[in-house]
């Protein structure tokens, strides 16, 4: 007899007992490829099947599980051929319950009169007692019933065609075979904590088959802690290796360029800007590469700080690079920095180029090389988009890397840019105010500075929520402001009608409408599908006040700075997240004039209205970010693909703050006992 192959956590699901090729495909659709994945398949919820409710005691709209025998069943086809209803009647001795499935005629083949069935759902009627589309499990007398009955039972997320009971049995068997093989990754440090933390094996057991309802939560917490720990250890290890091994280009600066720069800037730095620059100078004077995150609400003056930091590097004989997420922003920074730095004899170079537009490669004529007059021997500030990190593009002697609007980039891109030099200093800037815990989670390897003061003499921004019916009045108001010489943005959620559903306006279509609406003013159109040169032309016309109304998509969300633009109308505001609306609104209120933001939305639900009212009530980016985070969760808030945050299966970075704190402390213990490596 051949030896029975032993099971490990790495065993692929297809090699598990009782899993045929069809089921393998279904399981893999759940992201489960090996036995270990199976053990981490998290239940949606649990059912206490130690006690069942009597059918007679069911309450309207209250979810409950009952158990009984099918006493009758039938499929009814309606005259329109696609319509049908399948129904069975369940009896538990106390009363009868009708279970119905609309337009799913195949349900008929899963049930027979006489079957013993468990049913979970919310009664939608009590006369007769009825549940539409309940979850069900047929008890199979040939099976080991103890897995599915007389206990607290896990209910798993499934895919079509995968039976709940079958998956539960599979997990039960796999768990019992492998429980002893589940390793304990952080046992020594976990012993340091006061709290009693279950072993990982125990936690996984409790996750699937808890003795009591609270046990499932205890298990989840342990698994969440492991997830947080893995991330924290990685972040802190990276930081520690950097401090131990990396040698940064000393860049204390000499003030030789900084002095004349500040003198011609036209304004005094705010107290916050000065304080942040002191932090930065201290970092850049040292040999440990700076790793600093600068948080500042829109309009707080991050660009001037970036310019000063760049000058420190350049004064010390190094080059600097500034990466931004959009071409428009690159062009704008390029224009500003040329104006600021060229008179000081600093070379400013722009590098945008091939960049993906809606999944298509778009080629820009500037792409391969820098301008012909570029002199590699002179100190240079490189400004660019993702083009800066393409392998073909080289930057010599890089002393400082600055990333503007960090939330638009992932950690990987940040690293790529840093690798262009040998341990340059790094300054990342973001206008997305990140609540403290989240900041420490995301940026555990960065020091944080905050610009918590807006430059004085700013006009304030007032915000109003209006419905589509009031649009004529909104345009009237806009006309008044345009007559005073101000400019306006009108923002749309979609570029063209081809990618819009009913009720969402598209910029290209509205362009014609607004040209008619404002015949005595020049109206421009800006969106991500225009080529680089065209975007640049339109932006510079708007900046020069040759265009008075600019229709745009969220391409103007980041960084655009035109102080004379004081009105912003955002159509279909319900399509945007709050943090994004705040970013968009940050494009106005940049000059001395009072500014106005009008959010146009037809709000069907009170929640949606409540959400936009937050924008009327506050201009504080932090308050808005917190509200957004609560409403939408971290993934959407940060754009999980971009945030660099691993997807947590068990942890919740909003609610598990205590666990996050613990994980940071424990990670410190772990990391200090690791050997150094880079
Ligand atoms: P953000 O932090 O959103 O990137 P910017 O750097 O674009 O903000 O600055 C917004 C505007 O405020 C710019 O026009 C800039 O020139 C101006 N500004 C920056 N710092 C000051 C200051 N200390 N006093 C007055 N205006 C300032
Ligand atoms: Mg900016």
XYZ file of C-alpha atoms and ligand atoms in Angstrom:
706
model
C 0.000 0.000 0.000
C 1.433 3.422 -0.903
C 2.015 5.736 2.058
C -0.742 8.296 2.649
C 0.663 11.653 1.535
C 0.914 13.983 4.462
C -0.955 17.224 4.445
C 0.779 20.573 4.973
C -0.419 24.156 4.962
C 1.024 24.454 1.446
C -0.909 21.492 0.030
C -2.940 22.774 -2.931
C -6.704 22.486 -2.538
C -6.941 20.130 -5.488
C -4.941 17.584 -3.495
C -7.316 17.710 -0.537
C -9.538 14.714 0.048
C -12.956 15.041 -1.596
C -12.236 18.103 -3.729
C -12.926 17.450 -7.420
C -11.808 19.619 -10.337
C -15.130 21.510 -10.526
C -15.036 22.492 -6.877
C -11.342 23.449 -7.141
C -12.291 26.140 -9.656
C -15.046 27.436 -7.381
C -12.809 27.520 -4.314
C -10.035 29.273 -6.183
C -12.506 31.970 -7.088
C -12.606 32.764 -3.357
C -8.860 33.343 -3.388
C -8.189 29.971 -1.740
C -5.372 28.007 -3.347
C -3.857 25.913 -0.580
C -4.839 24.376 2.732
C -3.399 27.358 4.604
C -5.645 29.750 2.648
C -8.600 27.596 3.508
C -7.889 27.930 7.209
C -7.855 31.713 6.870
C -11.193 31.861 5.047
C -13.054 34.184 7.338
C -16.709 33.461 8.173
C -19.213 36.213 7.388
C -21.155 35.474 10.531
C -22.037 32.706 12.972
C -25.221 30.875 13.829
C -25.935 29.584 17.285
C -27.426 26.220 16.451
C -27.556 25.049 20.013
C -31.011 26.590 20.148
C -33.446 27.119 17.283
C -36.314 29.563 17.275
C -39.771 28.042 16.860
C -41.421 28.984 13.590
C -44.400 30.142 15.652
C -42.131 32.697 17.390
C -40.721 34.296 14.217
C -41.006 38.083 14.179
C -41.467 40.305 11.166
C -38.158 41.517 9.618
C -36.070 39.980 12.412
C -33.375 37.605 11.166
C -33.608 34.129 12.673
C -32.715 30.497 12.090
C -35.368 27.791 12.242
C -35.267 24.067 11.583
C -37.993 21.795 10.255
C -39.193 19.301 7.654
C -40.361 20.109 4.142
C -44.016 19.091 3.951
C -44.816 20.453 0.481
C -43.033 22.111 -2.416
C -43.678 23.296 -5.949
C -42.513 25.450 -8.855
C -44.918 27.893 -10.482
C -44.146 29.248 -13.962
C -45.851 32.493 -14.912
C -47.133 33.303 -18.338
C -44.199 35.556 -19.161
C -41.719 32.816 -19.674
C -38.828 34.163 -17.605
C -40.881 34.571 -14.426
C -41.305 31.838 -11.848
C -41.481 31.176 -8.149
C -40.272 28.099 -6.323
C -41.649 27.522 -2.852
C -41.466 24.954 -0.090
C -43.356 24.745 3.172
C -41.398 23.962 6.323
C -43.017 22.538 9.445
C -41.336 22.309 12.866
C -44.371 21.231 14.854
C -45.084 24.756 16.087
C -46.154 26.337 12.799
C -45.469 26.405 9.060
C -43.115 28.651 7.114
C -43.194 29.396 3.371
C -39.785 29.805 1.756
C -39.790 31.328 -1.727
C -37.282 31.946 -4.507
C -38.265 34.206 -7.372
C -37.020 33.444 -10.899
C -34.582 30.759 -9.767
C -36.449 27.655 -11.042
C -33.393 25.427 -10.589
C -33.791 25.720 -6.802
C -36.365 22.968 -7.179
C -33.717 20.325 -7.657
C -32.011 21.026 -4.312
C -34.994 20.098 -2.103
C -37.392 17.185 -1.595
C -40.471 16.694 0.532
C -39.332 15.021 3.747
C -35.936 16.773 3.844
C -34.850 18.223 7.143
C -33.740 21.812 6.512
C -32.305 24.761 8.416
C -33.453 28.142 7.186
C -31.984 31.558 7.932
C -33.591 34.815 6.897
C -35.890 37.696 7.721
C -39.629 37.021 7.550
C -41.207 39.455 5.110
C -44.708 38.448 6.138
C -46.290 36.589 9.072
C -49.605 35.822 7.352
C -48.714 33.342 6.131
C -45.201 33.200 7.605
C -42.926 33.749 4.631
C -39.228 34.283 3.955
C -38.085 35.200 0.454
C -34.656 34.010 -0.654
C -33.486 32.572 2.684
C -30.155 30.837 3.228
C -30.697 27.124 3.662
C -28.915 23.959 4.633
C -30.372 20.508 4.067
C -29.374 18.068 6.799
C -27.833 14.994 5.282
C -28.217 12.031 7.653
C -25.157 10.316 6.134
C -22.899 13.202 7.185
C -21.174 13.908 10.470
C -23.989 16.069 11.793
C -21.972 17.360 14.751
C -20.105 19.796 12.479
C -23.282 21.554 11.479
C -25.551 21.224 14.471
C -25.640 21.666 18.242
C -22.871 24.209 18.140
C -22.028 27.729 17.021
C -21.620 27.307 13.294
C -19.604 29.455 10.874
C -21.331 30.801 7.771
C -18.788 31.439 5.016
C -18.788 33.689 1.995
C -19.385 31.434 -1.002
C -19.423 31.496 -4.771
C -22.344 30.290 -6.862
C -22.439 26.517 -6.832
C -20.384 25.985 -3.685
C -22.492 24.502 -0.868
C -22.090 25.970 2.612
C -22.129 22.604 4.340
C -19.610 21.072 2.008
C -17.148 23.925 2.544
C -17.697 23.804 6.305
C -16.958 20.076 6.374
C -13.830 20.602 4.293
C -12.563 23.314 6.620
C -13.400 21.159 9.649
C -11.397 18.207 8.313
C -8.484 20.334 7.158
C -8.343 22.187 10.450
C -8.255 18.994 12.477
C -5.460 17.561 10.379
C -3.340 20.690 10.315
C -3.953 22.428 13.617
C -0.736 21.078 15.092
C 1.270 22.430 12.145
C 0.188 26.047 12.582
C 3.304 27.940 13.600
C 3.508 30.562 16.317
C 5.326 33.432 14.622
C 5.702 35.949 17.430
C 5.540 33.792 20.540
C 8.437 35.376 22.452
C 7.223 38.937 22.193
C 3.611 37.989 22.728
C 4.690 36.541 26.044
C 5.731 40.085 26.984
C 2.214 41.465 26.899
C -0.048 41.572 29.905
C -3.075 40.436 27.976
C -3.792 36.800 27.454
C -3.380 36.199 23.760
C -4.450 32.855 22.322
C -1.970 30.897 20.230
C -2.361 31.293 16.492
C -3.568 27.713 16.135
C -6.106 28.257 18.857
C -7.183 31.530 17.267
C -7.819 29.843 13.934
C -9.806 27.137 15.654
C -11.918 29.730 17.471
C -12.429 31.651 14.253
C -14.134 28.664 12.651
C -15.629 26.701 15.504
C -15.931 28.876 18.609
C -17.260 27.426 21.850
C -18.906 30.709 22.734
C -19.790 33.706 20.573
C -17.049 35.857 22.136
C -14.403 33.286 21.206
C -14.767 34.059 17.517
C -13.906 37.693 18.225
C -10.918 36.690 20.383
C -9.648 34.565 17.525
C -10.122 37.354 15.017
C -8.197 39.764 17.221
C -5.197 37.486 17.407
C -5.170 37.083 13.637
C -5.556 40.836 13.209
C -2.614 41.378 15.541
C -0.492 39.061 13.400
C -1.394 41.073 10.309
C -0.550 44.374 11.962
C 2.670 42.957 13.392
C 3.856 41.747 10.009
C 3.392 45.244 8.584
C 4.919 47.052 11.550
C 7.945 44.776 11.658
C 8.517 45.420 7.971
C 8.217 49.194 8.338
C 10.393 49.399 11.416
C 12.976 47.016 9.988
C 13.264 49.171 6.890
C 13.697 52.254 9.041
C 16.302 50.661 11.300
C 18.369 49.342 8.422
C 18.302 52.757 6.858
C 19.546 54.380 10.027
C 22.297 51.839 10.499
C 23.590 51.417 6.972
C 22.660 54.368 4.820
C 24.789 57.462 4.448
C 22.989 60.506 3.111
C 24.543 63.343 1.123
C 25.123 66.031 3.735
C 22.916 68.957 2.815
C 22.898 71.555 5.555
C 22.723 74.386 3.005
C 24.608 77.661 3.100
C 21.755 80.157 2.727
C 23.567 81.512 -0.295
C 20.537 80.854 -2.523
C 17.895 80.684 0.184
C 18.365 84.302 1.274
C 17.763 85.898 -2.125
C 14.986 83.373 -2.761
C 13.051 84.346 0.340
C 13.665 88.033 -0.354
C 12.008 87.876 -3.785
C 9.217 85.507 -2.819
C 6.736 88.291 -2.129
C 5.516 86.960 1.199
C 6.794 86.018 4.631
C 6.824 82.347 5.477
C 4.203 81.392 8.036
C 5.284 80.267 11.484
C 4.383 76.708 10.544
C 6.451 76.825 7.358
C 9.461 78.121 9.298
C 9.085 75.434 11.943
C 8.841 72.651 9.360
C 11.887 73.996 7.538
C 13.815 73.828 10.777
C 12.904 70.105 11.074
C 13.969 69.563 7.496
C 17.267 71.379 7.857
C 18.086 69.331 10.920
C 17.373 66.102 9.022
C 19.305 67.136 5.949
C 22.354 68.176 7.965
C 22.703 64.625 9.237
C 24.055 61.478 7.694
C 20.887 59.461 8.232
C 18.745 60.042 5.154
C 15.706 62.152 5.939
C 12.414 60.259 5.688
C 9.811 62.912 6.388
C 6.124 63.247 5.655
C 4.811 66.796 5.413
C 1.091 67.046 5.985
C -0.593 70.315 5.192
C -4.127 71.123 4.225
C -4.703 72.457 0.710
C -3.323 75.961 0.396
C -1.044 75.719 3.419
C 1.999 76.466 1.262
C 3.774 73.160 0.822
C 5.338 74.259 -2.458
C 7.362 77.030 -0.846
C 8.641 74.518 1.729
C 9.613 72.157 -1.089
C 11.474 74.968 -2.827
C 13.458 75.786 0.319
C 14.356 72.144 0.873
C 15.482 71.860 -2.747
C 17.668 74.915 -2.282
C 19.341 73.389 0.774
C 20.345 70.374 -1.322
C 21.456 72.488 -4.244
C 23.470 74.895 -2.072
C 25.269 71.840 -0.719
C 26.239 70.795 -4.242
C 23.579 68.171 -5.000
C 20.653 67.875 -7.368
C 17.030 67.554 -6.301
C 13.969 65.908 -7.847
C 10.286 66.680 -7.414
C 7.706 64.103 -8.500
C 4.041 65.007 -8.930
C 1.056 62.907 -10.028
C -0.196 64.867 -13.054
C 1.278 66.634 -16.059
C -0.728 69.755 -15.296
C 0.813 69.951 -11.872
C 4.281 69.271 -13.259
C 3.857 72.102 -15.752
C 2.613 74.440 -13.060
C 5.468 73.649 -10.688
C 7.893 73.945 -13.582
C 6.625 77.457 -14.392
C 6.783 78.498 -10.722
C 10.206 77.054 -10.029
C 11.634 78.538 -13.222
C 10.399 81.939 -12.112
C 11.802 81.435 -8.610
C 15.068 79.625 -9.248
C 16.345 80.609 -12.679
C 17.317 84.121 -11.503
C 19.418 82.372 -8.848
C 21.262 80.425 -11.522
C 19.638 77.086 -10.713
C 18.736 74.890 -13.660
C 15.154 73.571 -13.674
C 14.359 70.578 -15.886
C 10.959 69.163 -16.768
C 10.411 65.483 -17.432
C 6.902 64.323 -18.243
C 6.197 61.894 -21.004
C 4.606 58.649 -21.929
C 1.934 58.136 -19.409
C -1.082 55.960 -19.227
C -4.366 57.604 -20.059
C -7.336 55.408 -19.301
C -5.270 52.292 -19.940
C -3.910 53.488 -23.280
C -0.357 54.602 -23.793
C -0.214 58.151 -24.900
C 2.990 59.412 -26.369
C 4.245 62.832 -25.755
C 6.675 64.452 -28.138
C 8.926 65.453 -25.243
C 9.290 61.944 -24.033
C 12.788 60.564 -24.433
C 15.220 63.310 -23.548
C 15.456 66.528 -21.671
C 15.689 69.778 -23.499
C 18.805 70.182 -25.640
C 20.107 73.060 -23.562
C 20.218 70.901 -20.437
C 23.651 71.032 -18.882
C 24.434 67.986 -16.735
C 27.271 69.816 -14.951
C 25.018 72.413 -13.367
C 22.980 72.012 -10.188
C 19.507 70.994 -11.223
C 16.015 70.644 -9.890
C 14.263 67.901 -11.861
C 10.480 68.186 -11.956
C 8.315 65.476 -13.420
C 5.591 62.900 -13.324
C 6.040 59.118 -13.161
C 8.401 59.675 -16.060
C 11.083 60.426 -13.447
C 11.081 56.820 -12.299
C 11.389 55.176 -15.706
C 14.639 53.227 -15.821
C 15.859 55.094 -18.921
C 15.839 58.385 -17.090
C 18.901 59.030 -14.970
C 19.573 61.726 -12.439
C 23.109 62.206 -11.208
C 24.124 63.185 -7.714
C 20.657 63.169 -6.251
C 20.626 64.741 -2.794
C 16.914 65.173 -2.212
C 13.752 63.562 -3.505
C 10.427 65.339 -2.982
C 7.096 63.687 -3.700
C 4.116 66.012 -3.905
C 0.595 64.709 -3.259
C 1.946 61.480 -1.828
C -1.525 59.931 -1.605
C -1.507 59.598 -5.389
C 1.564 57.384 -5.304
C 2.220 54.010 -3.767
C 5.059 53.053 -1.472
C 6.681 51.176 -4.349
C 6.907 54.283 -6.513
C 8.372 56.221 -3.630
C 11.057 53.566 -3.276
C 11.773 53.549 -7.013
C 12.458 57.249 -7.025
C 14.673 57.038 -3.964
C 16.688 54.256 -5.631
C 17.652 56.731 -8.351
C 20.229 58.067 -5.931
C 22.299 56.487 -3.215
C 20.252 57.197 -0.100
C 19.006 60.695 -0.947
C 16.920 62.580 1.588
C 13.195 62.101 1.094
C 10.365 64.548 1.690
C 6.841 63.422 0.900
C 4.039 65.926 0.976
C 0.342 65.292 1.237
C -2.812 67.345 1.575
C -4.795 64.315 2.652
C -4.986 64.756 6.378
C -4.578 61.328 7.786
C -5.833 60.608 11.291
C -2.978 59.853 13.633
C -3.332 56.105 14.031
C -3.737 55.616 10.349
C -0.735 57.826 9.690
C 1.428 55.724 11.957
C 0.176 52.593 10.253
C 0.747 53.820 6.745
C 3.870 55.781 7.345
C 5.396 53.972 10.289
C 8.771 54.456 8.647
C 8.424 58.225 8.270
C 8.698 61.183 10.632
C 5.737 63.484 10.388
C 5.593 67.294 10.211
C 2.387 69.253 9.989
C 1.683 72.650 8.413
C -1.163 73.627 10.691
C -1.462 77.259 9.703
C -2.773 78.825 6.502
C -1.021 81.927 5.109
C -2.696 85.116 6.276
C -4.789 87.302 4.018
C -6.666 84.477 2.404
C -10.213 85.048 1.266
C -12.484 82.577 2.897
C -14.346 79.849 1.033
C -18.064 79.509 1.568
C -19.740 76.294 0.516
C -23.358 75.643 -0.473
C -25.217 72.481 -1.406
C -27.804 73.012 -4.174
C -30.048 70.813 -6.313
C -30.059 70.575 -10.103
C -33.266 72.600 -10.218
C -31.446 75.578 -8.740
C -28.776 75.543 -11.436
C -30.124 78.628 -13.256
C -29.630 80.624 -10.057
C -26.146 79.191 -9.624
C -25.219 80.332 -13.153
C -26.697 83.750 -12.388
C -24.433 84.017 -9.365
C -21.449 82.927 -11.457
C -22.216 85.613 -14.041
C -22.083 88.220 -11.289
C -18.648 87.074 -10.147
C -17.336 86.892 -13.710
C -18.560 90.459 -14.240
C -16.426 91.481 -11.253
C -13.424 90.044 -13.079
C -13.131 86.736 -11.222
C -12.807 83.308 -12.845
C -14.684 80.082 -12.237
C -14.266 76.319 -12.378
C -17.103 73.950 -13.200
C -16.231 70.378 -12.334
C -17.826 67.212 -13.732
C -17.586 63.602 -12.659
C -17.268 62.262 -16.223
C -15.373 63.219 -19.369
C -17.790 62.162 -22.110
C -21.277 60.822 -22.408
C -19.897 57.481 -23.539
C -18.734 56.708 -20.002
C -21.658 58.078 -18.108
C -24.892 56.622 -16.865
C -28.180 58.493 -16.862
C -28.218 61.538 -14.628
C -24.459 62.127 -14.487
C -23.288 65.069 -16.528
C -20.225 64.852 -18.758
C -17.768 67.690 -19.303
C -17.533 67.469 -23.107
C -21.311 67.654 -23.496
C -21.776 70.470 -20.984
C -19.043 72.431 -22.739
C -21.512 73.318 -25.510
C -24.239 74.109 -22.985
C -22.049 76.457 -20.997
C -20.652 78.266 -24.010
C -24.257 79.247 -24.782
C -24.942 80.008 -21.129
C -21.975 82.421 -20.899
C -21.791 83.979 -24.384
C -19.805 87.021 -23.295
C -17.083 84.993 -21.557
C -14.510 82.571 -22.832
C -15.105 79.005 -21.727
C -12.408 76.318 -21.757
C -12.451 72.548 -21.347
C -9.838 70.460 -19.549
C -9.773 66.714 -18.998
C -7.362 63.817 -18.766
C -7.817 62.671 -22.349
C -6.348 65.782 -23.906
C -2.716 65.486 -24.840
C -0.049 67.146 -22.734
C 0.497 70.143 -24.983
C -3.206 70.903 -25.143
C -3.626 70.649 -21.377
C -0.699 72.958 -20.938
C -2.145 75.513 -23.404
C -5.552 75.567 -21.714
C -4.104 75.842 -18.217
C -1.816 78.691 -19.193
C -4.704 80.537 -20.861
C -6.761 80.138 -17.724
C -3.862 81.272 -15.582
C -3.467 84.355 -17.800
C -7.208 85.087 -17.467
C -7.726 84.580 -21.206
C -10.241 81.869 -20.309
C -12.822 82.868 -17.733
C -14.699 79.651 -17.087
C -12.883 76.345 -16.985
C -14.860 73.139 -17.318
C -12.848 70.296 -15.906
C -12.860 66.817 -14.490
C -11.027 65.897 -11.321
C -7.729 66.396 -13.200
C -7.629 69.764 -11.433
C -8.023 68.077 -8.071
C -4.402 68.375 -7.066
C -2.227 71.383 -6.747
C -3.573 73.773 -9.408
C -3.054 77.326 -8.190
C -4.903 80.249 -9.843
C -5.640 82.848 -7.160
C -8.117 84.843 -9.296
C -10.442 81.840 -9.630
C -12.946 82.270 -6.816
C -15.972 80.232 -7.859
C -16.190 76.482 -8.159
C -19.345 74.648 -9.145
C -19.166 70.865 -8.747
C -21.861 68.975 -10.634
C -22.992 65.545 -9.421
C -21.138 66.200 -6.209
C -22.572 62.960 -4.822
C -20.185 61.106 -7.131
C -17.118 62.320 -5.239
C -15.735 61.369 -1.847
C -15.591 64.080 0.801
C -11.811 64.172 0.885
C -11.817 64.582 -2.884
C -14.358 67.406 -2.713
C -12.143 69.105 -0.167
C -9.168 68.780 -2.514
C -11.184 70.198 -5.393
C -12.441 73.050 -3.248
C -8.832 73.785 -2.334
C -8.378 75.189 -5.872
C -10.286 78.325 -4.813
C -9.761 80.643 -1.870
C -6.136 81.143 -2.925
C -6.271 84.894 -3.354
C -7.560 87.823 -1.334
C -11.134 87.612 -2.663
C -13.873 85.689 -0.944
C -14.532 82.393 -2.716
C -17.618 80.267 -3.270
C -18.004 76.548 -3.767
C -21.371 75.223 -4.919
C -22.025 71.494 -4.700
C -24.808 70.547 -7.084
C -26.414 67.222 -6.315
C -29.819 65.626 -6.386
C -29.812 63.787 -3.145
C -32.247 60.998 -2.796
C -31.381 59.803 0.671
C -30.986 61.762 3.905
C -27.570 60.112 4.439
C -26.305 61.467 1.142
C -27.502 64.948 2.111
C -25.931 64.663 5.538
C -22.658 63.714 3.897
C -22.480 66.817 1.729
C -23.589 69.064 4.598
C -20.243 68.239 6.221
C -18.698 70.302 3.436
C -20.929 73.280 4.238
C -20.087 73.087 7.898
C -16.323 72.850 7.864
C -13.221 73.800 5.928
C -11.041 71.686 8.158
C -9.432 68.931 6.130
C -8.903 66.772 9.216
C -12.556 66.853 10.239
C -13.561 66.007 6.677
C -11.060 63.183 6.423
C -12.336 61.637 9.657
C -15.920 61.861 8.418
C -14.957 60.362 5.078
C -12.983 57.592 6.684
C -15.940 56.610 8.859
C -18.357 56.757 5.944
C -16.321 54.958 3.351
C -13.655 52.948 5.099
C -9.906 53.198 4.606
C -9.670 51.349 1.329
C -11.757 53.795 -0.633
C -10.591 56.767 1.338
C -6.993 56.199 0.407
C -7.548 54.193 -2.730
C -6.190 50.922 -1.429
C -4.149 50.149 -4.522
C -2.331 53.438 -4.095
C -2.015 53.595 -0.363
C 0.567 50.856 -0.212
C -1.498 49.384 2.593
C -1.761 45.609 2.443
C -5.325 44.365 2.425
C -6.103 43.261 5.955
C -8.413 40.291 6.191
C -8.887 40.322 9.953
C -7.642 43.711 11.073
C -9.601 46.933 10.820
C -7.409 49.999 11.001
C -10.311 52.205 12.031
C -11.672 50.185 14.911
C -8.684 48.118 16.064
C -6.683 51.083 17.313
C -5.672 49.323 20.523
C -4.340 46.356 18.592
C -2.449 48.695 16.297
C -0.787 50.356 19.279
C 0.143 46.964 20.695
C 1.558 45.853 17.363
C 3.791 48.912 17.147
C 5.195 48.307 20.619
C 5.764 44.622 19.980
C 7.334 45.287 16.607
C 9.908 47.480 18.310
C 10.926 44.527 20.505
C 11.104 42.206 17.538
C 13.065 44.534 15.311
C 15.720 45.396 17.856
C 16.508 41.700 18.229
C 16.875 41.092 14.485
C 20.210 41.082 12.678
C 20.714 44.103 10.443
C 20.501 43.703 6.713
C 19.759 45.860 3.729
P -0.434 73.571 -1.105
O 0.002 73.328 0.304
O -1.875 73.258 -1.315
O 0.470 72.899 -2.102
P 0.597 75.938 -2.314
O 2.009 75.639 -2.038
O 0.095 75.737 -3.688
O -0.334 75.132 -1.305
O 0.314 77.404 -1.825
C -0.924 78.038 -2.032
C -0.750 79.509 -2.341
O -0.315 80.194 -1.176
C 0.274 79.773 -3.403
O -0.224 80.798 -4.256
C 1.483 80.247 -2.622
O 2.296 81.124 -3.377
C 0.857 80.948 -1.450
N 1.668 80.991 -0.235
C 2.468 79.994 0.244
N 3.037 80.366 1.413
C 2.594 81.601 1.690
C 2.814 82.524 2.766
N 3.617 82.226 3.784
N 2.171 83.718 2.715
C 1.354 84.015 1.690
N 1.108 83.206 0.654
C 1.705 81.997 0.641
Mg 0.449 71.603 -3.620
